[in-house]
PDB file of C-alpha atoms in Angstrom:
ATOM      1  CA  UNK R   1     -43.524 -19.538  98.687  1.00  0.00           C
ATOM      2  CA  UNK R   2     -43.001 -16.195 100.420  1.00  0.00           C
ATOM      3  CA  UNK R   3     -45.727 -13.616 100.113  1.00  0.00           C
ATOM      4  CA  UNK R   4     -44.710 -10.312  98.563  1.00  0.00           C
ATOM      5  CA  UNK R   5     -44.585  -7.318 100.857  1.00  0.00           C
ATOM      6  CA  UNK R   6     -47.687  -5.152 100.329  1.00  0.00           C
ATOM      7  CA  UNK R   7     -47.121  -1.636  99.062  1.00  0.00           C
ATOM      8  CA  UNK R   8     -49.243   1.225 100.314  1.00  0.00           C
ATOM      9  CA  UNK R   9     -51.276   3.286  97.875  1.00  0.00           C
ATOM     10  CA  UNK R  10     -50.948   7.044  97.982  1.00  0.00           C
ATOM     11  CA  UNK R  11     -54.336   8.738  97.685  1.00  0.00           C
ATOM     12  CA  UNK R  12     -54.205  12.327  96.465  1.00  0.00           C
ATOM     13  CA  UNK R  13     -56.890  14.798  97.521  1.00  0.00           C
ATOM     14  CA  UNK R  14     -59.644  15.625  95.086  1.00  0.00           C
ATOM     15  CA  UNK R  15     -59.262  18.805  93.098  1.00  0.00           C
ATOM     16  CA  UNK R  16     -61.626  21.729  93.603  1.00  0.00           C
ATOM     17  CA  UNK R  17     -63.603  21.027  90.414  1.00  0.00           C
ATOM     18  CA  UNK R  18     -65.096  17.910  92.052  1.00  0.00           C
ATOM     19  CA  UNK R  19     -64.127  15.280  89.502  1.00  0.00           C
ATOM     20  CA  UNK R  20     -60.918  14.261  91.278  1.00  0.00           C
ATOM     21  CA  UNK R  21     -58.726  14.954  88.257  1.00  0.00           C
ATOM     22  CA  UNK R  22     -56.746  17.869  89.572  1.00  0.00           C
ATOM     23  CA  UNK R  23     -57.299  21.585  89.569  1.00  0.00           C
ATOM     24  CA  UNK R  24     -59.250  23.559  86.983  1.00  0.00           C
ATOM     25  CA  UNK R  25     -56.611  25.080  84.659  1.00  0.00           C
ATOM     26  CA  UNK R  26     -58.545  28.374  84.593  1.00  0.00           C
ATOM     27  CA  UNK R  27     -58.625  28.734  88.383  1.00  0.00           C
ATOM     28  CA  UNK R  28     -56.466  31.433  90.027  1.00  0.00           C
ATOM     29  CA  UNK R  29     -54.873  28.804  92.267  1.00  0.00           C
ATOM     30  CA  UNK R  30     -53.791  26.675  89.298  1.00  0.00           C
ATOM     31  CA  UNK R  31     -52.411  29.741  87.481  1.00  0.00           C
ATOM     32  CA  UNK R  32     -50.459  30.788  90.589  1.00  0.00           C
ATOM     33  CA  UNK R  33     -48.950  27.304  90.926  1.00  0.00           C
ATOM     34  CA  UNK R  34     -48.175  27.159  87.240  1.00  0.00           C
ATOM     35  CA  UNK R  35     -46.460  30.528  87.104  1.00  0.00           C
ATOM     36  CA  UNK R  36     -46.800  30.774  83.308  1.00  0.00           C
ATOM     37  CA  UNK R  37     -49.545  31.646  80.909  1.00  0.00           C
ATOM     38  CA  UNK R  38     -51.108  29.016  78.663  1.00  0.00           C
ATOM     39  CA  UNK R  39     -49.196  30.189  75.564  1.00  0.00           C
ATOM     40  CA  UNK R  40     -45.830  29.832  77.296  1.00  0.00           C
ATOM     41  CA  UNK R  41     -46.759  26.392  78.586  1.00  0.00           C
ATOM     42  CA  UNK R  42     -47.890  25.312  75.090  1.00  0.00           C
ATOM     43  CA  UNK R  43     -44.587  26.518  73.588  1.00  0.00           C
ATOM     44  CA  UNK R  44     -42.608  24.609  76.230  1.00  0.00           C
ATOM     45  CA  UNK R  45     -44.649  21.454  75.546  1.00  0.00           C
ATOM     46  CA  UNK R  46     -44.015  21.767  71.805  1.00  0.00           C
ATOM     47  CA  UNK R  47     -40.269  22.181  72.330  1.00  0.00           C
ATOM     48  CA  UNK R  48     -40.211  19.204  74.716  1.00  0.00           C
ATOM     49  CA  UNK R  49     -41.999  17.005  72.145  1.00  0.00           C
ATOM     50  CA  UNK R  50     -39.517  18.049  69.427  1.00  0.00           C
ATOM     51  CA  UNK R  51     -36.567  17.293  71.708  1.00  0.00           C
ATOM     52  CA  UNK R  52     -37.937  13.847  72.590  1.00  0.00           C
ATOM     53  CA  UNK R  53     -38.582  13.077  68.914  1.00  0.00           C
ATOM     54  CA  UNK R  54     -34.985  14.064  68.187  1.00  0.00           C
ATOM     55  CA  UNK R  55     -33.731  11.674  70.868  1.00  0.00           C
ATOM     56  CA  UNK R  56     -35.912   8.894  69.435  1.00  0.00           C
ATOM     57  CA  UNK R  57     -34.531   9.558  65.931  1.00  0.00           C
ATOM     58  CA  UNK R  58     -30.950   9.332  67.259  1.00  0.00           C
ATOM     59  CA  UNK R  59     -31.389   5.841  68.736  1.00  0.00           C
ATOM     60  CA  UNK R  60     -28.893   3.406  67.207  1.00  0.00           C
ATOM     61  CA  UNK R  61     -27.061   6.084  65.203  1.00  0.00           C
ATOM     62  CA  UNK R  62     -23.408   7.095  65.510  1.00  0.00           C
ATOM     63  CA  UNK R  63     -23.060  10.255  67.586  1.00  0.00           C
ATOM     64  CA  UNK R  64     -20.254  12.585  68.620  1.00  0.00           C
ATOM     65  CA  UNK R  65     -20.156  14.173  72.068  1.00  0.00           C
ATOM     66  CA  UNK R  66     -17.980  17.095  73.132  1.00  0.00           C
ATOM     67  CA  UNK R  67     -17.407  16.949  76.868  1.00  0.00           C
ATOM     68  CA  UNK R  68     -16.076  19.432  79.388  1.00  0.00           C
ATOM     69  CA  UNK R  69     -12.347  19.855  79.075  1.00  0.00           C
ATOM     70  CA  UNK R  70     -12.514  19.709  75.260  1.00  0.00           C
ATOM     71  CA  UNK R  71     -12.636  15.910  75.014  1.00  0.00           C
ATOM     72  CA  UNK R  72     -14.546  14.559  72.003  1.00  0.00           C
ATOM     73  CA  UNK R  73     -15.859  11.004  72.042  1.00  0.00           C
ATOM     74  CA  UNK R  74     -17.782   8.943  69.510  1.00  0.00           C
ATOM     75  CA  UNK R  75     -20.467   6.409  70.382  1.00  0.00           C
ATOM     76  CA  UNK R  76     -23.668   4.775  69.218  1.00  0.00           C
ATOM     77  CA  UNK R  77     -26.549   6.730  70.735  1.00  0.00           C
ATOM     78  CA  UNK R  78     -28.825   4.659  72.958  1.00  0.00           C
ATOM     79  CA  UNK R  79     -31.213   6.898  74.874  1.00  0.00           C
ATOM     80  CA  UNK R  80     -31.648   9.947  77.077  1.00  0.00           C
ATOM     81  CA  UNK R  81     -33.317   9.389  80.419  1.00  0.00           C
ATOM     82  CA  UNK R  82     -36.602  11.045  81.296  1.00  0.00           C
ATOM     83  CA  UNK R  83     -35.103  13.018  84.179  1.00  0.00           C
ATOM     84  CA  UNK R  84     -32.585  14.665  81.837  1.00  0.00           C
ATOM     85  CA  UNK R  85     -29.580  13.476  83.813  1.00  0.00           C
ATOM     86  CA  UNK R  86     -27.760  11.080  81.457  1.00  0.00           C
ATOM     87  CA  UNK R  87     -27.323   9.744  77.912  1.00  0.00           C
ATOM     88  CA  UNK R  88     -26.937   5.996  77.484  1.00  0.00           C
ATOM     89  CA  UNK R  89     -24.471   5.105  74.730  1.00  0.00           C
ATOM     90  CA  UNK R  90     -22.889   1.954  73.306  1.00  0.00           C
ATOM     91  CA  UNK R  91     -19.401   1.430  71.833  1.00  0.00           C
ATOM     92  CA  UNK R  92     -18.032   4.592  73.449  1.00  0.00           C
ATOM     93  CA  UNK R  93     -14.699   5.446  71.817  1.00  0.00           C
ATOM     94  CA  UNK R  94     -12.563   7.471  74.185  1.00  0.00           C
ATOM     95  CA  UNK R  95      -8.901   8.496  74.033  1.00  0.00           C
ATOM     96  CA  UNK R  96      -8.223   5.647  76.499  1.00  0.00           C
ATOM     97  CA  UNK R  97     -10.063   2.925  74.564  1.00  0.00           C
ATOM     98  CA  UNK R  98     -13.530   1.562  73.740  1.00  0.00           C
ATOM     99  CA  UNK R  99     -16.190   1.002  76.398  1.00  0.00           C
ATOM    100  CA  UNK R 100     -19.044  -1.380  75.512  1.00  0.00           C
ATOM    101  CA  UNK R 101     -21.745   0.692  77.225  1.00  0.00           C
ATOM    102  CA  UNK R 102     -21.681   3.883  79.248  1.00  0.00           C
ATOM    103  CA  UNK R 103     -23.704   6.709  80.743  1.00  0.00           C
ATOM    104  CA  UNK R 104     -22.710  10.272  79.910  1.00  0.00           C
ATOM    105  CA  UNK R 105     -23.984  12.821  82.400  1.00  0.00           C
ATOM    106  CA  UNK R 106     -25.891  15.722  80.832  1.00  0.00           C
ATOM    107  CA  UNK R 107     -23.866  18.207  82.901  1.00  0.00           C
ATOM    108  CA  UNK R 108     -20.633  16.902  81.317  1.00  0.00           C
ATOM    109  CA  UNK R 109     -21.899  17.071  77.712  1.00  0.00           C
ATOM    110  CA  UNK R 110     -21.460  20.472  76.069  1.00  0.00           C
ATOM    111  CA  UNK R 111     -22.549  19.498  72.538  1.00  0.00           C
ATOM    112  CA  UNK R 112     -23.699  16.335  70.826  1.00  0.00           C
ATOM    113  CA  UNK R 113     -24.528  15.612  67.213  1.00  0.00           C
ATOM    114  CA  UNK R 114     -25.687  12.776  64.996  1.00  0.00           C
ATOM    115  CA  UNK R 115     -26.574  12.356  61.313  1.00  0.00           C
ATOM    116  CA  UNK R 116     -30.177  11.703  60.328  1.00  0.00           C
TER     117      UNK R 116
END
């Protein structure tokens, strides 16, 4: 039995508040790195949660995608990846035929819709 190759552990430096859990959100350094005020960050977090809930609600439902070039395709929505680069779909119906599973790049999708 071969031994697995060990993987190194990355140790991050301790934050200035001394507890090792990052920087104090009220510190000037943290605010400079953040570049936004707390209200803006809270609004962005709320919108992100709503978007992710919408993606979760779409799972397994028929969806229509309008792609660049005016092409419309129908599929069963699977998921959106965490890096916001692609949608995973099943039973993709294209003008050239049906594909069992596919990835649609976010940059190619202009609009998508599904019924709740």
